[in-house]
Amino acid sequence: MFPVHSRIASSDGNTSRVPVSSGCEGFNFRTFRWTQTMLFAINEINGRNDLLPNTDLGYVIYDSCFTISKAVEGTLTYLTGQDEAVPNYRCGTGAPLASLVGAGGSDLSIATARILGLYHFPQVSYSSTCSALKSKFQFPTFLRTIPNDDHQSTAMAQMVLHFGWTWVGTIAADDDYGKYGIKGFKEQVEEAGVCISFSEVLPKVSSPEAIQRIVQTVVESTAKIIVVFSSDVDLSPLIAELLQHNVTNRTWIASEAWVTSALINHPGVSSVLSGTLGFGVKRADIPGLQRHLLDLDPYDDGLTEEFWETLFNCTFSDKARWLNSTLPRAARGVPGGLCTGTESLAQLNNTYSDISQLRITYSVYKAVYAVAHALHNLEHCERGKGPFIGNSCADITDFEPWQLMYYLKNVRFKVPNTEEEIYFDDGDVEGFYDIINWQVNSNGEISYVTVGRYNGSAVPEDRMNINHHSIVWNNEMLKPPRSVCSENCQPGTRKGIRQGEPVCCFDCIPCADGEISNTTNARECILCSGDYWSNDANDACVPKIIEFLAFGEPLGITLIVISAFGALVTIGVGVVFIVHIGTPLVKANDALLSFSLLLSLVVTFLCAIVFLGEPQHWSCMTSQVALALGFALCLSSIMGKAAVLMLRAQALKTARTRARAAAKAAKAAVEAAADSGRPDVIITNTNNINDANTCANPEVDYLTCAHQRAIAAVATLIQVIACTVWLIILPPHPVKNTSAQNIKIILECDEGSVVFICCIFGYDILLALMAFIFAFIARKLEDHFSEAKSVTFGMLVFFIVWISFVPAYLSTRGKFMVAVQIFAILASSFGMLTCIFLPKCYVLLVKPERNTEEMMRPRARPRDGTWTGTSASLATAATEVNATIASTAIDD
Ligand code: TRP
């Protein structure tokens, strides 16, 4: 049974007449070759002496017309043994029926195998590959000489994976062959992570709209690889349409049914199909077949006649047919338009006579031989040693189909000329394929080049064997096309799924800062741990940059220079003070306090340097503590000074009030004495209030000096204690700050305890505030150097610097925080140094004439002509008063 025609003729739809079996149309030269091959094989076997020597094989040919109903009709007719099908009746006489070879496509074979199975009638198929047919339960008498499609689906899946295609389209014929084949393929590739871009089904009956839709899908899809499981008959309308739309740049993966089909591979198709890769079943040369094919007699039967008419595009008139069939070949001949029967087949380049790709043809040949060998074995059963009940044998002239089935199942033979051994393993043969590449040759035609093999019975690694160099891809490319929905995500990025799209379609999302991916197609980015951070490309974790304000860098050097300069200037001031130690000005400003002040400034200047460099345990402790103590000493000295200045200012105020009252009283007394003539009133020395702002007179000022020193000492001591406790309990220590800036590790000092540092520097601020308040109160105390004013001013500078420090500090990051801190320290130290010591140095060095006892005294400040002002004027007034009194007394 062969699908010699491609379809059944459409019925006229008239239901009022007796229905007749519809005719077939679309003569298929390729399948006709298969038919002829069966005849050739039967002839060959009948001519052999070693195979079925005493028995001749006969045959009936049924045309299944690629249609299930025709195949079923044929099967029933065959079983009936008449021209008409009478189910369940055997009307034929003569030789027993042996086996059905056929029926063509899998869907046809499935239909026929179900009927034949009922009668235990063997069927050997040469082309039905569908995996469903392997079920012995459903198809107990079905055998085939072509591999099961399970192998082909696996082979295709392996090929797709082999070339790294992850985005493929599939097209299947609308039959068991297409559906099962594509299903097997899809299952395997999808398991391996390949995505199916589209799955189309080719219509069985001509449907231009459906074909149009498929073309549209193919054009719109980005898949460059299209797998097609279909017979050539079903596929050819699509190929024609693709040619019209000039759909190029696709690589087609062909199943065995169309890989070597002339129906598809016709001239002009190369633009669409060049580069196609496909699987062809085993090929062989069959010696003598070509002769047989070319020797075909058109008058043999209706089929050969139709073949002839179709091939040569002529008709046999009834008369001519009768005439010619009676004549020997050489004498034939009829006028034009009609077939002569002498046309030369050899001159025509037709797929019928093309024996270059004998694949299914070879399968037909093997099928006939399998039946012949089974019959041979049946015939040569040794009596008494038979396989059937009672060791009986079957009779070749009258055997039951199931008896032949037994022999067919167990047949094992070598195919003539090829030495291929055939046996049925559960009805199937081994899965062997040639991998065929469609290459355009110099004539612009497509030739089939075998570029590899697939052997389904080998171990999985060795199954596929492809010679890459011999493959020519579409558009003459030398490297395999890429077929991916989305290009690989490079290291540094990760796959981001697209909602509602297959997993192969994704976006590549760059890893966030601090995260990396070091593989292609990473699903997640990995967070760099601890001391590591992502590099610019986000493909590796690199150690974070370690940051601290180093000694060597320009900013560090600048700060060192400035603080060294500050320290030197402070020391210079100290030297100037030592040189002028005896002078009134130095004496007037308690030298000890001045030196402690200078010392503290040197400390603060120098501790700025300790802030630089990589923080160590010692440097963290030293810098913070030295700064706290330096400031404490400095500020407490200033505060002591200011406190005493304030006290003195207050004392002066009370003294002045008292003196003014005394003077008033004296004046009144003098006037009264003058009036009364009693000059015995003597006003004694009022000088003791004049020298109040110096420590020059220990007897007088001992208390004040001691006071300010004591204040300074106590205030500093408190800080010393606080710092000691701090250092013991929670000392500052170096830490790696990784949180402030992602890409850097900032080496810094941790204060140990926020409470402590607040207390300690809060205490410094408190001292500063007190110093400021005291000095502010005392600022009206008029001496020549306005000590209180300079202290006020110095403290103001101090406050301004530290208040502006806060926002500056908070808005910087990393090592610049240290720089800001150092700047604040240096600025406040310079501020205090300048405000407190610059005026004094100016006098000591530039205006030594002002450095007198006199100048150290509070100045007179006349106000509205009355008794106001300083003690000096008060003294003068008192002296005057005395003198007046005295003179008055003398006058008296
Ligand atoms: N393997 C196909 C099936 O099982 C039949 C087939 C093989 C075929 N080769 C072919 C059909 C060539 C048409 C043409 O259905």
PDB file of C-alpha atoms in Angstrom, residues 663-675 677-683 867 874-892:
ATOM      1  CA  ALA A 663      36.051 111.672  99.070  1.00  0.00           C
ATOM      2  CA  LYS A 664      32.708 113.296  99.267  1.00  0.00           C
ATOM      3  CA  ALA A 665      32.775 112.974 103.011  1.00  0.00           C
ATOM      4  CA  ALA A 666      36.343 114.245 103.077  1.00  0.00           C
ATOM      5  CA  LYS A 667      35.486 117.129 100.899  1.00  0.00           C
ATOM      6  CA  ALA A 668      32.580 117.931 103.120  1.00  0.00           C
ATOM      7  CA  ALA A 669      34.821 117.564 106.122  1.00  0.00           C
ATOM      8  CA  VAL A 670      37.429 119.762 104.551  1.00  0.00           C
ATOM      9  CA  GLU A 671      34.862 122.326 103.728  1.00  0.00           C
ATOM     10  CA  ALA A 672      33.383 121.997 107.156  1.00  0.00           C
ATOM     11  CA  ALA A 673      36.831 122.168 108.704  1.00  0.00           C
ATOM     12  CA  ALA A 674      37.628 125.144 106.616  1.00  0.00           C
ATOM     13  CA  ASP A 675      34.442 126.672 107.716  1.00  0.00           C
ATOM     14  CA  GLY A 677      38.739 126.163 111.251  1.00  0.00           C
ATOM     15  CA  ARG A 678      39.556 122.645 112.392  1.00  0.00           C
ATOM     16  CA  PRO A 679      42.257 121.386 110.030  1.00  0.00           C
ATOM     17  CA  ASP A 680      42.969 118.150 111.893  1.00  0.00           C
ATOM     18  CA  VAL A 681      41.424 115.827 109.395  1.00  0.00           C
ATOM     19  CA  ILE A 682      44.024 113.748 107.582  1.00  0.00           C
ATOM     20  CA  ILE A 683      43.214 111.428 104.818  1.00  0.00           C
ATOM     21  CA  TRP A 867      34.299 111.879  90.839  1.00  0.00           C
ATOM     22  CA  LEU A 874      40.754 108.905  92.794  1.00  0.00           C
ATOM     23  CA  ALA A 875      44.162 108.946  94.391  1.00  0.00           C
ATOM     24  CA  THR A 876      44.991 112.224  92.779  1.00  0.00           C
ATOM     25  CA  ALA A 877      41.758 113.625  94.043  1.00  0.00           C
ATOM     26  CA  ALA A 878      42.505 112.338  97.498  1.00  0.00           C
ATOM     27  CA  THR A 879      45.946 113.859  97.390  1.00  0.00           C
ATOM     28  CA  GLU A 880      44.447 117.126  96.304  1.00  0.00           C
ATOM     29  CA  VAL A 881      41.947 116.901  99.058  1.00  0.00           C
ATOM     30  CA  ASN A 882      44.715 116.245 101.579  1.00  0.00           C
ATOM     31  CA  ALA A 883      46.730 119.079 100.216  1.00  0.00           C
ATOM     32  CA  THR A 884      43.739 121.339 100.416  1.00  0.00           C
ATOM     33  CA  ILE A 885      43.041 120.200 103.907  1.00  0.00           C
ATOM     34  CA  ALA A 886      46.667 120.683 104.855  1.00  0.00           C
ATOM     35  CA  SER A 887      46.886 124.117 103.336  1.00  0.00           C
ATOM     36  CA  THR A 888      43.636 125.023 104.897  1.00  0.00           C
ATOM     37  CA  ALA A 889      44.980 123.837 108.210  1.00  0.00           C
ATOM     38  CA  ILE A 890      48.194 125.820 107.726  1.00  0.00           C
ATOM     39  CA  ASP A 891      46.210 128.769 106.710  1.00  0.00           C
ATOM     40  CA  ASP A 892      44.278 128.298 109.792  1.00  0.00           C
TER      41      ASP A 892
END
